[in-house]
CSV table of C-alpha atoms in Angstrom, one decimal:
chain,number,residue,atom,x,y,z
A,1,MET,CA,0.0,0.1,0.0
A,2,LYS,CA,1.4,3.3,-0.8
A,3,THR,CA,2.0,5.7,2.0
A,4,ALA,CA,1.5,9.4,2.4
A,5,LEU,CA,2.3,11.9,5.0
A,6,VAL,CA,0.3,15.0,5.2
A,7,LEU,CA,1.7,18.0,7.5
A,8,GLY,CA,-1.0,20.4,8.7
A,9,ALA,CA,-4.6,19.3,9.8
A,10,GLY,CA,-6.6,22.2,8.4
A,11,ILE,CA,-9.2,21.8,6.0
A,12,MET,CA,-6.5,21.0,3.1
A,13,GLY,CA,-4.7,18.7,4.9
A,14,LEU,CA,-7.8,16.8,5.9
A,15,SER,CA,-9.2,17.0,2.7
A,16,ALA,CA,-5.9,15.9,1.1
A,17,ALA,CA,-5.9,12.8,3.6
A,18,TRP,CA,-9.4,12.2,2.8
A,19,GLY,CA,-8.7,12.3,-0.9
A,20,LEU,CA,-5.7,9.8,-0.6
A,21,ARG,CA,-7.5,7.3,1.8
A,22,ARG,CA,-10.5,7.0,-0.7
A,23,ALA,CA,-7.9,6.3,-3.3
A,24,GLY,CA,-6.3,3.3,-1.3
A,25,TRP,CA,-3.4,5.2,0.4
A,26,SER,CA,-2.1,4.5,4.1
A,27,VAL,CA,-2.3,7.9,5.5
A,28,THR,CA,-0.6,10.1,8.6
A,29,ILE,CA,-1.3,13.4,9.5
A,30,VAL,CA,1.1,15.7,11.3
A,31,ASP,CA,0.0,18.4,13.3
A,32,GLN,CA,1.5,20.7,16.4
A,33,ASP,CA,-1.9,21.0,17.8
A,34,GLU,CA,-5.3,19.2,18.5
A,35,THR,CA,-7.8,18.8,15.7
A,36,PRO,CA,-9.6,21.1,15.1
A,37,ASN,CA,-6.9,23.6,16.0
A,38,GLU,CA,-8.2,26.6,17.2
A,39,ARG,CA,-5.2,28.4,16.0
A,40,GLY,CA,-5.9,27.5,12.6
A,41,ALA,CA,-7.1,29.2,9.6
A,42,SER,CA,-9.9,26.4,8.9
A,43,VAL,CA,-11.5,26.6,12.6
A,44,ASP,CA,-14.4,29.3,12.9
A,45,GLU,CA,-17.9,28.8,12.7
A,46,HIS,CA,-18.5,29.2,9.1
A,47,ARG,CA,-17.1,29.9,5.6
A,48,LEU,CA,-19.1,31.1,2.5
A,49,ILE,CA,-19.7,29.1,-1.1
A,50,ARG,CA,-20.8,31.0,-3.8
A,51,HIS,CA,-20.3,31.1,-7.8
A,52,ALA,CA,-19.7,35.4,-7.6
A,53,TYR,CA,-16.1,35.6,-8.1
A,54,GLY,CA,-15.5,39.0,-9.5
A,55,ALA,CA,-13.2,38.6,-12.8
A,56,GLU,CA,-11.8,35.0,-11.6
A,57,LEU,CA,-13.9,33.0,-14.1
A,58,GLY,CA,-11.9,29.9,-13.5
A,59,TYR,CA,-12.8,30.0,-9.9
A,60,MET,CA,-16.4,30.8,-10.6
A,61,ARG,CA,-16.7,27.6,-12.9
A,62,MET,CA,-14.8,25.7,-10.4
A,63,VAL,CA,-17.4,26.0,-7.8
A,64,ASP,CA,-19.9,23.7,-9.5
A,65,ALA,CA,-16.8,20.9,-8.9
A,66,ALA,CA,-16.4,21.8,-5.6
A,67,HIS,CA,-19.9,21.6,-4.6
A,68,ASP,CA,-19.8,17.9,-6.3
A,69,ALA,CA,-16.8,17.1,-3.9
A,70,TRP,CA,-18.5,18.5,-0.9
A,71,ASN,CA,-21.5,16.0,-1.7
A,72,GLN,CA,-19.3,13.3,-1.9
A,73,LEU,CA,-18.0,14.4,1.5
A,74,TRP,CA,-21.4,14.6,3.0
A,75,ALA,CA,-21.9,11.0,2.0
A,76,ASP,CA,-19.1,9.7,3.4
A,77,LEU,CA,-19.5,11.7,6.8
A,78,GLY,CA,-23.2,10.8,6.9
A,79,GLU,CA,-24.1,14.4,7.5
A,80,THR,CA,-24.4,17.6,5.8
A,81,LEU,CA,-22.7,20.5,7.5
A,82,TYR,CA,-24.1,23.3,5.0
A,83,VAL,CA,-27.0,25.7,5.2
A,84,LYS,CA,-28.2,27.0,2.0
A,85,THR,CA,-29.1,31.1,2.3
A,86,GLY,CA,-28.3,32.7,-1.1
A,87,MET,CA,-26.2,35.7,-1.2
A,88,LEU,CA,-26.5,39.6,-1.9
A,89,ALA,CA,-23.9,41.7,-3.4
A,90,LEU,CA,-23.9,45.3,-2.9
A,91,ALA,CA,-22.0,47.8,-4.3
A,92,ASP,CA,-21.9,52.0,-3.7
A,93,ALA,CA,-20.0,52.7,-7.0
A,94,PRO,CA,-20.1,51.5,-10.7
A,95,GLY,CA,-17.4,48.9,-11.8
A,96,GLY,CA,-15.2,46.8,-9.3
A,97,TRP,CA,-16.1,43.4,-8.0
A,98,LEU,CA,-19.7,43.4,-8.0
A,99,ALA,CA,-19.9,44.5,-12.1
A,100,GLU,CA,-17.1,42.0,-12.8
A,101,SER,CA,-19.0,39.1,-11.1
A,102,ARG,CA,-22.1,40.3,-12.7
A,103,ALA,CA,-20.5,40.3,-16.4
A,104,GLY,CA,-19.1,36.7,-15.2
A,105,LEU,CA,-22.2,35.3,-14.2
A,106,THR,CA,-23.8,36.4,-17.2
A,107,THR,CA,-21.4,34.8,-19.4
A,108,GLY,CA,-21.4,31.5,-17.3
A,109,ASN,CA,-25.2,31.6,-17.2
A,110,TYR,CA,-25.6,31.3,-13.6
A,111,PRO,CA,-29.0,33.0,-12.5
A,112,PHE,CA,-29.0,36.2,-10.7
A,113,ALA,CA,-31.4,38.9,-10.3
A,114,ASP,CA,-30.7,42.8,-9.9
A,115,ILE,CA,-32.4,44.8,-7.0
A,116,ASP,CA,-32.7,48.3,-7.1
A,117,ALA,CA,-32.1,50.7,-3.4
A,118,PRO,CA,-35.9,50.7,-2.7
A,119,THR,CA,-36.3,47.3,-3.2
A,120,LEU,CA,-33.3,46.3,-1.1
A,121,ALA,CA,-34.4,48.2,1.7
A,122,ALA,CA,-38.1,46.6,1.2
A,123,GLN,CA,-36.7,43.3,1.3
A,124,PHE,CA,-34.1,43.5,3.9
A,125,PRO,CA,-35.4,46.1,6.6
A,126,MET,CA,-32.0,45.3,8.2
A,127,LEU,CA,-29.8,46.8,5.7
A,128,SER,CA,-29.8,50.7,4.5
A,129,GLY,CA,-30.2,51.5,1.1
A,130,HIS,CA,-28.5,54.7,1.3
A,131,GLY,CA,-25.9,54.9,-1.4
A,132,ILE,CA,-26.4,51.8,-2.9
A,133,HIS,CA,-25.3,52.1,-6.6
A,134,ALA,CA,-26.1,48.5,-7.5
A,135,ALA,CA,-27.3,45.0,-6.1
A,136,PHE,CA,-27.9,41.5,-7.0
A,137,ARG,CA,-29.0,38.3,-5.1
A,138,MET,CA,-28.2,35.0,-6.2
A,139,GLU,CA,-30.2,31.8,-4.7
A,140,HIS,CA,-27.6,29.2,-5.1
A,141,ALA,CA,-25.0,30.1,-2.4
A,142,GLY,CA,-24.4,29.2,1.4
A,143,VAL,CA,-22.8,28.9,4.7
A,144,LEU,CA,-20.3,25.9,5.2
A,145,LEU,CA,-20.2,25.1,8.9
A,146,ALA,CA,-16.5,25.0,9.2
A,147,ARG,CA,-15.6,24.2,12.8
A,148,GLN,CA,-18.2,21.2,12.5
A,149,ILE,CA,-16.8,20.0,9.2
A,150,VAL,CA,-13.2,19.9,10.5
A,151,ALA,CA,-14.5,18.3,13.4
A,152,SER,CA,-16.4,15.8,11.7
A,153,LEU,CA,-13.8,15.3,9.1
A,154,ALA,CA,-11.3,14.4,11.8
A,155,ARG,CA,-13.3,11.9,13.4
A,156,HIS,CA,-14.3,10.3,9.8
A,157,LEU,CA,-10.5,9.5,9.1
A,158,ALA,CA,-9.7,8.2,12.2
A,159,ALA,CA,-12.2,6.2,12.1
A,160,ASN,CA,-11.1,4.9,8.6
A,161,GLY,CA,-7.5,4.1,9.3
A,162,VAL,CA,-5.6,7.6,9.0
A,163,THR,CA,-3.2,8.1,11.9
A,164,PHE,CA,-3.2,11.7,13.5
A,165,LEU,CA,0.7,12.3,15.1
A,166,ARG,CA,0.4,15.3,17.3
A,167,ALA,CA,4.2,16.7,16.8
A,168,ARG,CA,5.8,19.7,15.9
A,169,ALA,CA,7.3,19.4,12.6
A,170,LYS,CA,11.1,21.4,12.3
A,171,GLU,CA,11.9,20.5,8.8
A,172,ALA,CA,10.3,19.1,5.4
A,173,ASP,CA,12.6,17.2,2.9
A,174,PRO,CA,10.6,17.2,-0.3
A,175,ALA,CA,13.2,15.2,-2.3
A,176,ARG,CA,13.1,12.4,0.2
A,177,ALA,CA,9.3,12.5,1.3
A,178,THR,CA,10.4,13.4,4.9
A,179,LEU,CA,9.7,15.4,8.0
A,180,THR,CA,11.9,15.8,10.7
A,181,LEU,CA,10.3,16.3,14.2
A,182,GLU,CA,11.3,18.5,17.1
A,183,ASP,CA,12.5,15.6,19.1
A,184,GLY,CA,14.5,14.4,16.1
A,185,THR,CA,12.3,11.4,14.8
A,186,GLN,CA,12.0,11.4,11.1
A,187,LYS,CA,8.6,10.3,9.1
A,188,THR,CA,9.1,9.3,5.6
A,189,ALA,CA,6.6,8.4,3.3
A,190,ASP,CA,5.9,7.8,-0.8
A,191,LEU,CA,4.2,11.0,-0.9
A,192,LEU,CA,4.7,14.3,1.4
A,193,VAL,CA,1.8,16.6,1.4
A,194,ILE,CA,2.6,20.2,2.9
A,195,ALA,CA,-0.3,22.1,3.8
A,196,ALA,CA,0.9,23.6,7.1
A,197,GLY,CA,-1.3,27.5,6.4
A,198,PRO,CA,0.2,30.4,7.6
A,199,TRP,CA,3.1,28.1,9.0
A,200,MET,CA,4.3,27.4,5.4
A,201,PRO,CA,7.4,29.5,5.2
A,202,ARG,CA,8.9,27.8,8.3
A,203,PHE,CA,9.0,24.5,6.2
A,204,LEU,CA,9.3,25.8,2.8
A,205,PRO,CA,11.7,29.3,2.7
A,206,GLY,CA,11.2,29.6,-1.1
A,207,LEU,CA,7.7,30.5,-0.3
A,208,ALA,CA,8.2,33.0,1.6
A,209,GLY,CA,7.9,35.8,-1.0
A,210,ARG,CA,4.7,34.0,-2.5
A,211,VAL,CA,3.0,33.4,0.7
A,212,THR,CA,2.3,35.6,3.6
A,213,ALA,CA,0.8,35.2,6.8
A,214,SER,CA,-2.6,37.8,7.4
A,215,ARG,CA,-4.0,38.4,10.6
A,216,GLN,CA,-8.1,38.5,9.8
A,217,ILE,CA,-10.6,39.9,12.4
A,218,ALA,CA,-14.3,38.6,12.6
A,219,VAL,CA,-16.8,40.4,15.0
A,220,TYR,CA,-19.8,38.7,16.4
A,221,LEU,CA,-23.0,40.5,16.7
A,222,GLU,CA,-26.4,40.6,18.2
A,223,PRO,CA,-28.8,42.6,16.1
A,224,PRO,CA,-31.6,44.5,18.0
A,225,PRO,CA,-34.6,42.5,18.6
A,226,GLU,CA,-36.6,44.3,15.8
A,227,HIS,CA,-33.9,42.9,13.2
A,228,ARG,CA,-33.5,39.2,14.2
A,229,ALA,CA,-35.8,37.8,12.7
A,230,GLY,CA,-34.6,39.6,9.4
A,231,TRP,CA,-31.0,38.4,9.9
A,232,GLU,CA,-32.1,34.9,10.5
A,233,ALA,CA,-33.6,34.8,7.2
A,234,ALA,CA,-31.2,36.7,5.2
A,235,PRO,CA,-28.5,35.6,2.9
A,236,MET,CA,-25.0,36.2,3.4
A,237,VAL,CA,-24.0,39.8,2.3
A,238,LEU,CA,-20.8,40.7,0.2
A,239,ASP,CA,-20.0,44.4,0.0
A,240,LEU,CA,-16.5,43.9,-1.2
A,241,ALA,CA,-15.5,47.7,-2.3
A,242,SER,CA,-11.8,48.0,-2.5
A,243,ASP,CA,-11.5,50.8,-0.1
A,244,GLY,CA,-13.3,49.1,2.5
A,245,GLY,CA,-15.9,47.0,2.2
A,246,PHE,CA,-17.1,43.9,4.5
A,247,TYR,CA,-19.0,40.6,4.5
A,248,ALA,CA,-21.7,39.4,6.7
A,249,VAL,CA,-22.7,35.6,7.3
A,250,PRO,CA,-26.6,35.2,8.7
A,251,PRO,CA,-26.9,33.5,12.1
A,252,VAL,CA,-27.5,30.0,10.8
A,253,ALA,CA,-27.6,26.7,12.7
A,254,GLY,CA,-27.1,28.1,16.5
A,255,THR,CA,-24.3,30.6,15.3
A,256,ALA,CA,-24.0,34.5,15.8
A,257,LEU,CA,-24.2,37.1,13.1
A,258,LYS,CA,-20.5,37.4,11.8
A,259,VAL,CA,-19.1,40.3,10.0
A,260,GLY,CA,-15.5,41.1,8.6
A,261,ASP,CA,-13.2,42.7,6.2
A,262,HIS,CA,-12.4,41.1,2.9
A,263,ARG,CA,-9.4,43.0,2.6
A,264,PHE,CA,-6.0,41.4,3.7
A,265,SER,CA,-3.5,42.8,6.8
A,266,LEU,CA,-0.7,41.0,5.5
A,267,SER,CA,0.6,41.4,9.1
A,268,GLY,CA,1.1,39.4,12.1
A,269,ASP,CA,2.6,35.8,13.3
A,270,ALA,CA,0.5,32.8,13.5
A,271,GLU,CA,3.0,31.5,15.6
A,272,THR,CA,3.2,34.0,18.8
A,273,ASP,CA,0.0,36.5,18.1
A,274,SER,CA,-2.8,36.5,20.2
A,275,ARG,CA,-6.0,35.0,18.7
A,276,THR,CA,-8.0,37.9,20.8
A,277,PRO,CA,-8.5,41.3,19.0
A,278,THR,CA,-7.8,44.6,20.3
A,279,PRO,CA,-10.5,46.7,20.7
A,280,GLU,CA,-9.1,49.1,17.8
A,281,GLU,CA,-9.2,46.2,15.5
A,282,VAL,CA,-12.8,45.5,16.6
A,283,GLU,CA,-14.0,49.2,16.1
A,284,GLY,CA,-12.0,49.0,12.5
A,285,ILE,CA,-14.7,46.1,11.3
A,286,MET,CA,-17.5,47.9,12.8
A,287,ALA,CA,-16.6,51.1,11.3
A,288,LEU,CA,-16.9,49.4,7.7
A,289,VAL,CA,-20.0,47.4,8.8
A,290,ARG,CA,-22.3,50.5,10.3
A,291,PRO,CA,-23.0,52.3,7.4
A,292,ARG,CA,-24.8,49.3,5.6
A,293,LEU,CA,-27.0,48.9,9.0
A,294,ARG,CA,-30.2,50.3,9.9
A,295,ASP,CA,-30.1,51.1,13.4
A,296,ALA,CA,-26.6,50.5,13.8
A,297,ALA,CA,-26.5,51.5,16.9
A,298,GLY,CA,-28.8,48.9,18.6
A,299,TYR,CA,-25.9,46.1,17.4
A,300,ARG,CA,-24.3,44.6,20.4
A,301,VAL,CA,-20.9,43.0,19.9
A,302,ILE,CA,-20.6,39.8,21.7
A,303,GLY,CA,-17.2,38.3,20.5
A,304,ALA,CA,-14.5,38.7,18.1
A,305,ARG,CA,-11.5,36.5,16.8
A,306,ALA,CA,-8.5,36.8,15.1
A,307,CYS,CA,-7.3,33.7,12.7
A,308,TYR,CA,-4.5,33.7,10.1
A,309,TYR,CA,-4.4,33.4,6.4
A,310,ASP,CA,-2.0,32.4,4.1
A,311,VAL,CA,-2.5,34.9,1.0
A,312,GLU,CA,-0.7,34.4,-2.4
A,313,PRO,CA,-0.6,38.3,-3.9
A,314,GLU,CA,-3.3,37.6,-6.6
A,315,GLU,CA,-5.2,35.2,-4.5
A,316,ARG,CA,-4.2,32.2,-6.4
A,317,PHE,CA,-4.0,28.8,-5.0
A,318,ILE,CA,-0.9,27.1,-4.9
A,319,LEU,CA,-1.0,23.0,-5.6
A,320,GLU,CA,2.3,22.4,-6.5
A,321,PRO,CA,4.7,19.6,-6.8
A,322,LEU,CA,8.1,19.8,-4.8
A,323,GLY,CA,10.1,17.0,-7.3
A,324,ASP,CA,8.5,13.9,-7.9
A,325,ARG,CA,7.5,12.9,-4.2
A,326,ALA,CA,6.0,15.8,-2.4
A,327,VAL,CA,3.0,18.3,-3.4
A,328,VAL,CA,2.7,21.7,-1.7
A,329,MET,CA,-0.8,23.1,-0.9
A,330,SER,CA,-0.6,27.0,0.2
A,331,GLY,CA,-2.3,30.5,-0.7
A,332,PHE,CA,-6.0,29.4,0.3
A,333,SER,CA,-6.4,32.8,2.0
A,334,GLY,CA,-10.2,33.4,3.0
A,335,HIS,CA,-11.9,31.8,-0.4
A,336,GLY,CA,-10.0,28.4,-0.3
A,337,PHE,CA,-12.0,26.5,2.5
A,338,LYS,CA,-15.1,25.9,-0.3
A,339,PHE,CA,-12.3,24.3,-2.4
A,340,GLY,CA,-11.1,22.0,0.5
A,341,PRO,CA,-12.3,18.5,-0.9
A,342,LEU,CA,-11.9,19.4,-4.4
A,343,MET,CA,-8.2,20.0,-3.8
A,344,GLY,CA,-8.2,16.5,-1.5
A,345,LEU,CA,-9.3,14.7,-4.6
A,346,ALA,CA,-6.7,16.4,-6.6
A,347,VAL,CA,-3.8,15.3,-4.6
A,348,ALA,CA,-5.1,11.7,-5.0
A,349,GLY,CA,-5.2,12.0,-8.5
A,350,GLU,CA,-2.4,10.3,-10.4
A,351,ASP,CA,-2.1,14.0,-12.3
A,352,ARG,CA,-1.4,15.8,-9.1
A,353,LEU,CA,1.9,17.1,-10.2
A,354,ALA,CA,0.2,18.8,-13.2
A,355,ARG,CA,-2.4,20.5,-11.3
A,356,ALA,CA,-0.8,23.9,-10.8
A,357,GLY,CA,-2.4,25.9,-13.3
A,358,TRP,CA,-5.9,24.6,-12.5
A,359,ALA,CA,-5.4,25.3,-9.0
A,360,ALA,CA,-4.5,29.1,-9.6
A,361,GLY,CA,-7.7,29.5,-11.4
A,362,ARG,CA,-6.0,29.3,-15.0
A,363,THR,CA,-6.7,26.3,-16.9
A,364,LEU,CA,-9.0,23.1,-16.8
A,365,PRO,CA,-7.7,19.6,-15.3
A,366,VAL,CA,-5.4,17.9,-17.3
A,367,THR,CA,-7.4,14.9,-17.2
A,368,GLU,CA,-11.0,16.3,-16.4
A,369,ALA,CA,-12.6,12.9,-15.5
A,370,SER,CA,-9.6,12.2,-12.9
A,371,GLN,CA,-11.4,11.9,-9.6
A,372,GLY,CA,-14.6,13.0,-10.2
A,373,ILE,CA,-12.9,16.7,-10.7
A,374,GLY,CA,-14.7,18.9,-13.7
């Protein structure tokens, strides 16, 4: 039986292990923390999946295959950890992400409905229509319950023969598919998958110029009583202005209303920094959100969290060979979670070493039928 060693137990490492185990590999996962790792980029209440992708038509089309991969995972887990909410895109100026998304969706024949400001205010009374230049709504979008997914997937893998080794790796040798652990122990396999998230440059210094750790803040809110029902039935909200937009995740499946900034700080240290945001960081998020909220003064901050993304300058995923026996998975920033199982199936495919252009959103897969990926 072929053996695989996976460094990192976030969504990408777990998904790679899932894909490889399904393909008949013996898999060991190495991570320095317990799984789910509360310090990891994958472990928060929610992640979003939607087709609207600005000008990135490759990733827009890839979302279809991502849904297929999630359906395979739900079947294996025996539960569906996804809530369909739809999405609402907003913009206060012409052009930009909304206009690019609208054009891409039209080209791809994905249905959406334009909404003017008065209709927006009527349909979503918790939002202010003031200053809205354009808006549209899509029904086919939703929330992935990230923390639950990571926990359920880890349990599934453990129950199906995947070994979890809690240890701190200090060195990776892609040429030999070997990890050296802090105690001097070496682990070797036929294939090494390095999926270390924002810790990646520690193991692959050559990626330091391509992948940057980025401290990101999420804030959790309690809406005023008159708007709670509106938010509970709301779609995800994306107001992705380049000069200070935000996203809002509705309170689904017992979670809280979450808001955050889609832009990247490109600063901080994932190993040493506190995951508790400063009051200034929280206020920075709220300053972006308040103009879009009706009765903004009635919202109460009930929590906040800092996490770290691994960001590639163009937000393109890195799924690249490191010789014949190793693969790196990196640069997934805030939009990679939705593609986790799809990337895991790609790692398990025989054409894994030729997936770089596809993962970067630029080309179709070398073998479209490989592992059920389209």
